[in-house]
XYZ file of C-alpha atoms in Angstrom:
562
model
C 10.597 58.782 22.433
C 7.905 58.009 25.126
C 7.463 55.148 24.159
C 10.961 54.083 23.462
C 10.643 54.723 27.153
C 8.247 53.112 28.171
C 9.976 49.541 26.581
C 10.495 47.451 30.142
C 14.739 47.544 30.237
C 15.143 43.653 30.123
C 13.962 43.582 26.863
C 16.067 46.635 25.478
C 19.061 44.606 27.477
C 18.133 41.162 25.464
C 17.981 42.806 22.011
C 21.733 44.474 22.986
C 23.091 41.265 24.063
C 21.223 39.398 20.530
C 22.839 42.466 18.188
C 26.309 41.959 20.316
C 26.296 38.749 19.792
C 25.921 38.799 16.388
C 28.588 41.639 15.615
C 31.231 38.962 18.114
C 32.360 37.353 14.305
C 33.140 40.102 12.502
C 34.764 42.564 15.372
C 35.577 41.985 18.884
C 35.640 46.009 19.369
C 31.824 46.404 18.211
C 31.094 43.127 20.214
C 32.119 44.774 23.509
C 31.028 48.575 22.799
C 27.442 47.016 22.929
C 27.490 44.465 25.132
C 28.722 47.567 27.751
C 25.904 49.166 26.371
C 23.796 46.611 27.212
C 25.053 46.289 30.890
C 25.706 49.756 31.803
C 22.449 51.607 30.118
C 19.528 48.794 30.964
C 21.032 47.576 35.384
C 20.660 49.917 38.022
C 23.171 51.652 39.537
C 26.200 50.870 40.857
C 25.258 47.245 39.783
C 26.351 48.314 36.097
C 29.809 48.910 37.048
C 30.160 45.937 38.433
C 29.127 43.906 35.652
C 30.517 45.910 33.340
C 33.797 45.255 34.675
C 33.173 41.352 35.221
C 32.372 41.867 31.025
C 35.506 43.141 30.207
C 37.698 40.839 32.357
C 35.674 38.026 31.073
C 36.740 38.565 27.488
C 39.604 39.345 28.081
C 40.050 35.925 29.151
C 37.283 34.107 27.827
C 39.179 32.184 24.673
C 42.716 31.909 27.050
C 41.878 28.694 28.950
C 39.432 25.997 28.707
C 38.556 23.110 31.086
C 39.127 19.439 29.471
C 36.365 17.327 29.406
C 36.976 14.262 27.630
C 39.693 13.143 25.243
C 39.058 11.139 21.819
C 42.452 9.233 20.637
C 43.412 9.553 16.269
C 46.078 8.175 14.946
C 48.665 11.655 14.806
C 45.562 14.136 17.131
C 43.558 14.464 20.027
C 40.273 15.444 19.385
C 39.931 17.165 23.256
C 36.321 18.418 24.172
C 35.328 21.213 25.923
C 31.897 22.096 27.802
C 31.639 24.363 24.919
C 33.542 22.926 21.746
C 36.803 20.854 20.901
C 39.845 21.379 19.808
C 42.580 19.112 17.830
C 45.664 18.782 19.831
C 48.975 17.123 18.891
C 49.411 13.607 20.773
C 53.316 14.607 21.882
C 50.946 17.293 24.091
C 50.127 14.738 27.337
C 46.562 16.251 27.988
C 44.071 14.360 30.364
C 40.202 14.865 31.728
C 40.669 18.259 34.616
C 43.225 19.531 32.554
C 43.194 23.219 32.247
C 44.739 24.657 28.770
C 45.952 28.176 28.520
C 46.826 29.535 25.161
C 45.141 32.421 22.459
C 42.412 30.191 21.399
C 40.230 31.002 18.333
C 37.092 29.482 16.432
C 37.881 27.461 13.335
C 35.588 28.470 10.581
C 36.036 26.041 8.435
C 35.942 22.705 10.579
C 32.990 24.558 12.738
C 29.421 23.913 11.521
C 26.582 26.689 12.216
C 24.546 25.704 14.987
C 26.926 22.737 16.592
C 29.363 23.508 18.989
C 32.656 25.031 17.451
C 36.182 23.806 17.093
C 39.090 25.700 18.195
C 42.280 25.735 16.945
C 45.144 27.816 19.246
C 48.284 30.638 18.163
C 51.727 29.925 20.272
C 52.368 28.172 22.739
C 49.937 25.894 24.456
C 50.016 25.477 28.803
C 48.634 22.782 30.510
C 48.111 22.670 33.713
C 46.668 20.270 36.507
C 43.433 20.791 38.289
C 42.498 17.771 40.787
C 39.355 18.383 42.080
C 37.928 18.302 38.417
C 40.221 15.203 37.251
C 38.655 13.366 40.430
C 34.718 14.545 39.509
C 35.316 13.782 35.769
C 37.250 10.402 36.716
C 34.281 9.564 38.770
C 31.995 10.477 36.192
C 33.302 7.909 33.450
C 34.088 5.197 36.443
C 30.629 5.453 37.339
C 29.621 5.203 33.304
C 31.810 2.522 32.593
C 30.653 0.321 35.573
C 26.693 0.486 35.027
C 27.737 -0.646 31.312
C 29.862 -3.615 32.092
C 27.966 -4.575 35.626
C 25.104 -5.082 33.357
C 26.887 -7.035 30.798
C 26.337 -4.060 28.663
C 22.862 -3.913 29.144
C 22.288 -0.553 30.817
C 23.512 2.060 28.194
C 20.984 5.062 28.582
C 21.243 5.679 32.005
C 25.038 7.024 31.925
C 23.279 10.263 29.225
C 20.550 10.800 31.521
C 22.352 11.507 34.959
C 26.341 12.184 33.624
C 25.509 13.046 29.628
C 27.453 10.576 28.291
C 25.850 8.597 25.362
C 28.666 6.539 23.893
C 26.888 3.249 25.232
C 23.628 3.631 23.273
C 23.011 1.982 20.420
C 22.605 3.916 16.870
C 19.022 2.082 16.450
C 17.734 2.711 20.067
C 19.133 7.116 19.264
C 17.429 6.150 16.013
C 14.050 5.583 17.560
C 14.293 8.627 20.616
C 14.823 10.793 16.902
C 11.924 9.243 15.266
C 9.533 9.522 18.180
C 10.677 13.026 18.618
C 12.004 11.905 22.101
C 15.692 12.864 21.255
C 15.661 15.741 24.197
C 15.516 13.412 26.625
C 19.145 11.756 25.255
C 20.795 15.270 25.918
C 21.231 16.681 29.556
C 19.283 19.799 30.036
C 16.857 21.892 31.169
C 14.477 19.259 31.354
C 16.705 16.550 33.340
C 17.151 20.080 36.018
C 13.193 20.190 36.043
C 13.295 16.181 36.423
C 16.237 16.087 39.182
C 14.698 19.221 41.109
C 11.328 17.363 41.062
C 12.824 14.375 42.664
C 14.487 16.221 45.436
C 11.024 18.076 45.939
C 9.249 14.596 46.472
C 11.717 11.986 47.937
C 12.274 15.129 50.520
C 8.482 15.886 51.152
C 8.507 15.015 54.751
C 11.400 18.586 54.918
C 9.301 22.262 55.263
C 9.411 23.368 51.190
C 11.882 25.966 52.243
C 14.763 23.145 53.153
C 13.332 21.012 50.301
C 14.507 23.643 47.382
C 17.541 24.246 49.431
C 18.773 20.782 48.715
C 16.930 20.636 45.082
C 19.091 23.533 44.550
C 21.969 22.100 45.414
C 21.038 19.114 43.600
C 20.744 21.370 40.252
C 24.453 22.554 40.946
C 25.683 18.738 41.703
C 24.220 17.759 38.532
C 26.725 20.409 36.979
C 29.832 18.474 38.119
C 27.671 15.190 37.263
C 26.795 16.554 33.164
C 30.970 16.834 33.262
C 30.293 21.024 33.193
C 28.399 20.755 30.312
C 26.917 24.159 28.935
C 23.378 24.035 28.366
C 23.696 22.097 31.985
C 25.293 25.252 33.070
C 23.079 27.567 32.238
C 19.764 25.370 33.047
C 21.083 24.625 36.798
C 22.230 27.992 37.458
C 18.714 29.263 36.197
C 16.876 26.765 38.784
C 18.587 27.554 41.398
C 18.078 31.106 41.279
C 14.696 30.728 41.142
C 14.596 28.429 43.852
C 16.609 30.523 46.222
C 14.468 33.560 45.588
C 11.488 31.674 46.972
C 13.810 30.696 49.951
C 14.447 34.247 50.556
C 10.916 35.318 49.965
C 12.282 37.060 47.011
C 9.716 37.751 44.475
C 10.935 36.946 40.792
C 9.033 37.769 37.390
C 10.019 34.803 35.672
C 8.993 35.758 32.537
C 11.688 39.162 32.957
C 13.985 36.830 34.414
C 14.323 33.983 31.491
C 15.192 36.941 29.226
C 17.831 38.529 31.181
C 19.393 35.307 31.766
C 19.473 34.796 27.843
C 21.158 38.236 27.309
C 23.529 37.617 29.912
C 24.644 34.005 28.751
C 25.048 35.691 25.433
C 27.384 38.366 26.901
C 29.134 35.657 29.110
C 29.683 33.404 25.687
C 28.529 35.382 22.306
C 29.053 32.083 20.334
C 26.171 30.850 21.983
C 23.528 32.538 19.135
C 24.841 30.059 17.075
C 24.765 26.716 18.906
C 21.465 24.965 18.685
C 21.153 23.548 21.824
C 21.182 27.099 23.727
C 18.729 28.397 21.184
C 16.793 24.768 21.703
C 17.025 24.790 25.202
C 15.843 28.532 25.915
C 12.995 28.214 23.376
C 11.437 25.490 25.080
C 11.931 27.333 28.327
C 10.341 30.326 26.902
C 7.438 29.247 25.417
C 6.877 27.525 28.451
C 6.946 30.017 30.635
C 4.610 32.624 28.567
C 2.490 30.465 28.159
C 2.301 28.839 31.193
C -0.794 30.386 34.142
C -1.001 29.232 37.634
C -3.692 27.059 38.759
C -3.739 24.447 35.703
C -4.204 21.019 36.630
C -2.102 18.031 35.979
C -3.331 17.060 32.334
C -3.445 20.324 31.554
C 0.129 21.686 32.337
C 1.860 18.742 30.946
C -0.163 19.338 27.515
C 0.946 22.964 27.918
C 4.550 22.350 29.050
C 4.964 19.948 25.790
C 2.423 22.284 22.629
C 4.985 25.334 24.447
C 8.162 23.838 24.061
C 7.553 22.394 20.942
C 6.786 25.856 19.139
C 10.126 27.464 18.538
C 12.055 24.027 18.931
C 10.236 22.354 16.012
C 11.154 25.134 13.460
C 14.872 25.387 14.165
C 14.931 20.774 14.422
C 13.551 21.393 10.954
C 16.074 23.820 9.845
C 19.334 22.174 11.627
C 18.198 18.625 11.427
C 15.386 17.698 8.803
C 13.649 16.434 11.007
C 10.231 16.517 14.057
C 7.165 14.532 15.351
C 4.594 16.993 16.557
C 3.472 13.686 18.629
C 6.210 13.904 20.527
C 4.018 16.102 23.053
C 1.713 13.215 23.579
C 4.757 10.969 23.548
C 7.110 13.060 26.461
C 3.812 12.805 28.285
C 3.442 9.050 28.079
C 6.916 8.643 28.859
C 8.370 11.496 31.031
C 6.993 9.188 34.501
C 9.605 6.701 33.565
C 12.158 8.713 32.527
C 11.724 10.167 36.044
C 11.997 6.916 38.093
C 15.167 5.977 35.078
C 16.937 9.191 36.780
C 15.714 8.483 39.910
C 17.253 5.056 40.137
C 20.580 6.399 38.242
C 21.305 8.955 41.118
C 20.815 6.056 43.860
C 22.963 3.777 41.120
C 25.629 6.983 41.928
C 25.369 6.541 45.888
C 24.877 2.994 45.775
C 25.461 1.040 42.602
C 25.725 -2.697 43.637
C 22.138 -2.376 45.077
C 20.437 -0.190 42.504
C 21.908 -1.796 39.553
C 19.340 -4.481 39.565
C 15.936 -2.118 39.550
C 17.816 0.148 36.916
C 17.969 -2.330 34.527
C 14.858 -3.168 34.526
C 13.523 0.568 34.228
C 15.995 0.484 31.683
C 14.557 -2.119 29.841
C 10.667 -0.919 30.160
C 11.804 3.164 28.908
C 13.863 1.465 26.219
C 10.751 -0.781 25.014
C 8.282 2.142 25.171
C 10.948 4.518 22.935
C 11.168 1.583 20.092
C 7.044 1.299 20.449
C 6.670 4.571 19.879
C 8.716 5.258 17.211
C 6.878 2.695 15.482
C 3.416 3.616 16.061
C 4.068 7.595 15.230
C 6.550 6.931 12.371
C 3.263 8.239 10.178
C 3.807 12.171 11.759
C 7.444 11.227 11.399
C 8.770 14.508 9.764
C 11.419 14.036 7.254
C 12.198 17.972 5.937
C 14.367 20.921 6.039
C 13.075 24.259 5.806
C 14.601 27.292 4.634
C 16.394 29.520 7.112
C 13.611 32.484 6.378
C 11.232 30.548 7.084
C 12.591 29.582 10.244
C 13.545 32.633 11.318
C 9.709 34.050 10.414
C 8.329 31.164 12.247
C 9.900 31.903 15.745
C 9.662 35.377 15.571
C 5.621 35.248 14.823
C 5.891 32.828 17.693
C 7.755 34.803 20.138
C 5.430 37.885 18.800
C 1.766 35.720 19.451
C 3.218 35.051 23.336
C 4.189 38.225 24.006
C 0.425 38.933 23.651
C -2.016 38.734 26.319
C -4.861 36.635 27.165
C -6.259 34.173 24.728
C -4.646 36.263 21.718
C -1.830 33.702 22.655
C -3.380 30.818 20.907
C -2.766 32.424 17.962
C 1.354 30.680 18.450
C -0.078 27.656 17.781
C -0.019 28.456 14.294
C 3.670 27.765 14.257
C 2.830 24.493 14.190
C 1.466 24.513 11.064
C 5.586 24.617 9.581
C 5.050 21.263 8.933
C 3.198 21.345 5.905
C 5.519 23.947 4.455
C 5.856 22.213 0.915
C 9.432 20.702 0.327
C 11.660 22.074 -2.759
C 11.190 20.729 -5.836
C 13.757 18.090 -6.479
C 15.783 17.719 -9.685
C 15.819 14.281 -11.693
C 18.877 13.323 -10.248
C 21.177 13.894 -7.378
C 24.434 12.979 -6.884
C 25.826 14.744 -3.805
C 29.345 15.280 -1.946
C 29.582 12.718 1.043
C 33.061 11.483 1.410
C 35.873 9.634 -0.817
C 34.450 6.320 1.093
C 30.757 6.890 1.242
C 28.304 6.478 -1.956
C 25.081 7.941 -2.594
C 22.187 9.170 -5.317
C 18.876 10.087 -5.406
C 16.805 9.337 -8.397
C 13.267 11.316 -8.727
C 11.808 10.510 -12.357
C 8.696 9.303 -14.080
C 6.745 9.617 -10.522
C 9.086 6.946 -8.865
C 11.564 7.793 -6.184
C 14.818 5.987 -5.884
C 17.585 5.917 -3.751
C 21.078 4.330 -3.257
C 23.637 5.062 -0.140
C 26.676 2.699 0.494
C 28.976 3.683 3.687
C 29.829 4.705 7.454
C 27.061 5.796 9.917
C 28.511 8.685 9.844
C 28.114 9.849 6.422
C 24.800 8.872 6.244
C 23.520 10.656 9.118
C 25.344 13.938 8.301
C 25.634 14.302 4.877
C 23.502 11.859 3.161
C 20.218 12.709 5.229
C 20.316 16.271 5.284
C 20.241 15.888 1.376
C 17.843 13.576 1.440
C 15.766 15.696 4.089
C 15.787 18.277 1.467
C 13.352 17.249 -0.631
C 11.040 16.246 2.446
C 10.326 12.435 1.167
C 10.860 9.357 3.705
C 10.007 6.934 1.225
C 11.358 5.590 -1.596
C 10.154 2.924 -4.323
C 12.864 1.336 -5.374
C 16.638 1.254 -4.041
C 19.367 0.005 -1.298
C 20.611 2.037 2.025
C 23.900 -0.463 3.095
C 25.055 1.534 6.354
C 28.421 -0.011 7.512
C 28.232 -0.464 11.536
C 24.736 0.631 11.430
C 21.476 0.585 10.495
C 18.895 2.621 8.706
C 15.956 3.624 10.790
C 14.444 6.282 8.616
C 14.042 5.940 5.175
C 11.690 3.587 4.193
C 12.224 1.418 1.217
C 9.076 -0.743 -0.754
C 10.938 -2.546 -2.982
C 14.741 -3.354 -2.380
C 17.530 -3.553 -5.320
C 19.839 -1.887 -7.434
C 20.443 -3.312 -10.766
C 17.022 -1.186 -11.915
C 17.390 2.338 -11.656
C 15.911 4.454 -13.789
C 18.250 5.378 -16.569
C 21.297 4.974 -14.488
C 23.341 1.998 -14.077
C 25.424 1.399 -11.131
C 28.995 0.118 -11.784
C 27.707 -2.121 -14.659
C 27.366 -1.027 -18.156
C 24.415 -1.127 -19.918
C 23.494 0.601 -23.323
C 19.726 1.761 -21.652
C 21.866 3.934 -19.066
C 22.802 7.447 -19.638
C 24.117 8.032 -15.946
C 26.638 5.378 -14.836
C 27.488 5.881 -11.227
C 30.861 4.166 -10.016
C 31.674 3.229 -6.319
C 35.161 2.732 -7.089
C 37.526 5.392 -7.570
C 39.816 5.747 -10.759
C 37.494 2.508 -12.290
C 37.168 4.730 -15.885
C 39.210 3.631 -18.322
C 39.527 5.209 -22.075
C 36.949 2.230 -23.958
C 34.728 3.304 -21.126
C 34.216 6.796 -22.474
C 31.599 7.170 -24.866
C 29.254 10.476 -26.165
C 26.013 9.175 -24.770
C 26.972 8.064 -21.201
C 27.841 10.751 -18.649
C 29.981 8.784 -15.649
C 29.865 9.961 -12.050
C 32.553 9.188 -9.741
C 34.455 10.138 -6.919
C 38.224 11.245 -8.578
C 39.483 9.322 -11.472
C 43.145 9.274 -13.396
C 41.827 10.153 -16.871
C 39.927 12.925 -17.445
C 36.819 14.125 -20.275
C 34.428 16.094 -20.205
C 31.552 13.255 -19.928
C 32.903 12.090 -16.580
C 32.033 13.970 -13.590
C 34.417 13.427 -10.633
C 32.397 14.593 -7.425
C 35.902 15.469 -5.472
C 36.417 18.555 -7.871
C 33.275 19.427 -8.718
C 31.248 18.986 -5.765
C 27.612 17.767 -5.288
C 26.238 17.022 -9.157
C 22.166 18.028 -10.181
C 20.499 17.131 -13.342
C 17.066 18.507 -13.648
């Protein structure tokens, strides 16, 4: 019991908020019995009251209203984003950026993915009401966007994700290469582009007392709120800056290490679905590890080598889990390029105050950060890591991590064992994979007789997010033989030596030949009865006659032969 005691509070408050959290699926009851535990048995008193009330109000509320961010047209729906998730809205319901929606929202399961931000769907009656302050900032937010684009004559196209978060402009093979260099982060507002922005107020300002210099960064950190178009993970990184900047102003003394935690448990009180959104769990792992392992007193070199090996820990494990994919270089690589990225920012806020005169030096920082990304995705394509993990794993990975910097002294080196989750051996593949994309997207995967093949015919979008991931699985990047035909795209990561596919191994692909035991078919309902025979098994998306040698991937799912 003593030493239950003797367990500092935040920590007993984080673990309440985690178990919360994960209780918020299954009952709503449980969620809040613990999350009050959390508040009113870890804060002083009467500070627990208070929160504990501002708990129960909040979710009471929480899933009634949501703030529109951005609208995406369909043919019969809306898709209508949130700062936390979308939702698909009839188009007879008028709804427009600064809208607020009032209605008994609720997470859809089935459209949500684990670790992406979910989609709602709503009971009753839906209420929409006008907000004008927000229409104007969001307005301003895509003019703004819009206008570096076409002023450029399309040219300037990364600049809009690192100041306002919108990436619609870039290019699939210039996302391709910030993914391949490990460089992705920098694509997606947070914590980082508060560290970058509160750095430039710190230095353009440097002639202010450092008092009145985080006073403005501070307010910078909340502007840049508004400016991310009240984006989450912005949310939660500004709001943590400029508490920590205010405390200084105040002569307030803050254990950042406490703090980071508390502000974790409290987010996940504030919004439980959080624990399962990836770029929370991204963005406060980096911030972590950073901070314990961070010391006062390193030099330059050495806190940028820090800053990058720390974040990099827990961040690599759960990339590999979600998204297949890391480059451990990517800490040398955020070092090389992080100075530009700063004067890219630095030139998109003046583009903000004055665009017509900033425009010009933009595009040409633009050009030089864009140049360096595609160079260095080239040169580090070799560390290029192309492989899921299992979710164990993962989960044993960051906890020895988080375990090893909880640790003091130089017993903390012993995290950078984490890194070693690279060479975590893929799963053994079967001879032949023919998985569930989409009716219009094609794909296999051939491993036999020591030579890898591979064939993928469709959108962007179905080879990114479904064809990858299985590809991923197996942790191979290279193929020998095969074709990748991405319509409106290109493929960037799978390497291919020699390029064809009329020569798979035992399979034939929409042409019969007696050598084939697997014919695969990119056209639907192409099977006719002469085409059935005992020694060929046909693959295919749905076809109008049926037997038991032809495998139609829309009822059967994803199809192994090993």
């Amino acid at each position: 019991m003593e030493k239950i005691k003797k367990i500092p509070k935040t920590y007993i408050f984080l673990i309440l908020a985690v178990i919360s959290a994960l209780l918020y699926p299954f009952s709503k009851i449980l969620f809040i019995i613990t999350g009050l535990s959390a508040v009113i048995f870890t804060i002083n008193k009467p500070y627990n009251l208070f929160f504990a009330l501002v708990f129960i109000v909040i979710h009471l509320t929480i899933n009634s209203y949501f703030i529109v961010v951005d609208t995406v047209e369909y043919e019969k729906i809306n898709s209508v984003q949130f700062g936390s998730g979308k939702c698909y809205i009839n188009k007879n319901i008028k709804i427009f950026p600064g809208n607020i929606l009032f209605g008994n929202f609720y997470i859809d399961k089935e459209k949500s993915k684990p670790f992406f931000k979910p989609v709602y769907i709503y009971d009753g009656k839906l209420s929409v009401f006008q907000a004008p302050v927000i229409s104007k900032i969001l307005q301003f937010r895509s003019d703004m966007s819009n206008y570096l684009f076409y002023s450029s004559g399309g040219k300037i196209t990364v600049a809009q994700a690192l100041i306002l978060g919108d990436k619609k402009f870039i290019s699939d093979n210039l996302k391709d290469a910030y993914t391949i260099s490990g460089l992705f982060h920098l694509l997606s507002m947070s914590g980082s582009h508060v560290a970058i922005v509160t750095a430039i107020f710190l230095s353009v300002l440097f002639f202010l007392p450092l008092k009145i210099r985080f006073i403005a960064a501070s307010f910078g950190a909340l502007f840049l709120i508004m400016l991310g178009g009240f984006n989450i993970t912005v949310i939660r990184a500004s709001i943590f800056a400029a508490i920590i900047m205010m405390a200084y102003v105040f002569d307030l003394k803050v254990n950042s290490k406490k703090f980071i935690l508390f502000i974790a448990g409290l987010f996940l009180l504030v919004s439980p679905a959080s624990i399962n959104n990836i770029s929370f769990l991204m963005s406060f792992g980096a911030v972590f590890g950073i901070i314990y392992m961070m010391k006062s007193g390193y030099g330059i070199i050495k806190t940028a080598i820090i800053t990058g090996t720390a974040a990099t820990l827990i961040t690599a494990p759960l990339s590999m889990y979600v998204f297949g994919t890391t480059n451990h270089l990517s800490i040398l690589s955020t070092m090389i390029v992080s100075p530009v990225i700063y004067l890219h920012i630095l030139f998109a806020i003046f583009a903000l105050i004055a665009p017509n005169t900033a425009a010009a030096p933009l595009l040409i920082i633009e050009n030089i950060s864009n140049n360096m990304v595609y160079f260095i995705a080239k040169i580090t394509y070799f560390s290029f890591i192309f492989k899921t993990i299992p979710f164990y794993i993962m989960a044993f990975t960051i906890f020895f991590t988080v375990w090893t910097l909880f640790m003091t002294g130089r017993k903390k080196i012993l995290s950078l064992l984490s890194l070693l989750i690279i060479f975590y051996p893929a799963e053994k593949p079967p001879k032949y994979i023919f998985p569930e994309i989409s009716p219009q997207d094609k794909g296999f995967i051939v491993f036999s007789n020591n030579k890898k093949e591979i064939f993928y015919q469709g959108s962007e979008a179905g080879f990114r997010y479904n064809f990858m991931p299985t590809a991923a699985k197996y942790g191979v990047k290279v193929f020998d033989y095969g074709s990748i035909t991405v319509f409106g795209g290109k493929n960037n990561y799978i390497k291919i030596k020699n390029i064809g596919k009329d020569n798979f191994t035992n399979l034939c692909l929409n042409e019969y030949n007696k050598k084939c035991s697997y014919f695969y078919h990119t056209r639907s309902n192409s099977i006719k009865n002469n085409d059935i025979h005992d020694n060929i098994t046909h693959i295919i998306w749905k076809n109008n006659i049926s037997d038991k040698s032809i495998i139609e991937i829309s009822k059967y799912g994803s199809f192994y032969v090993k």
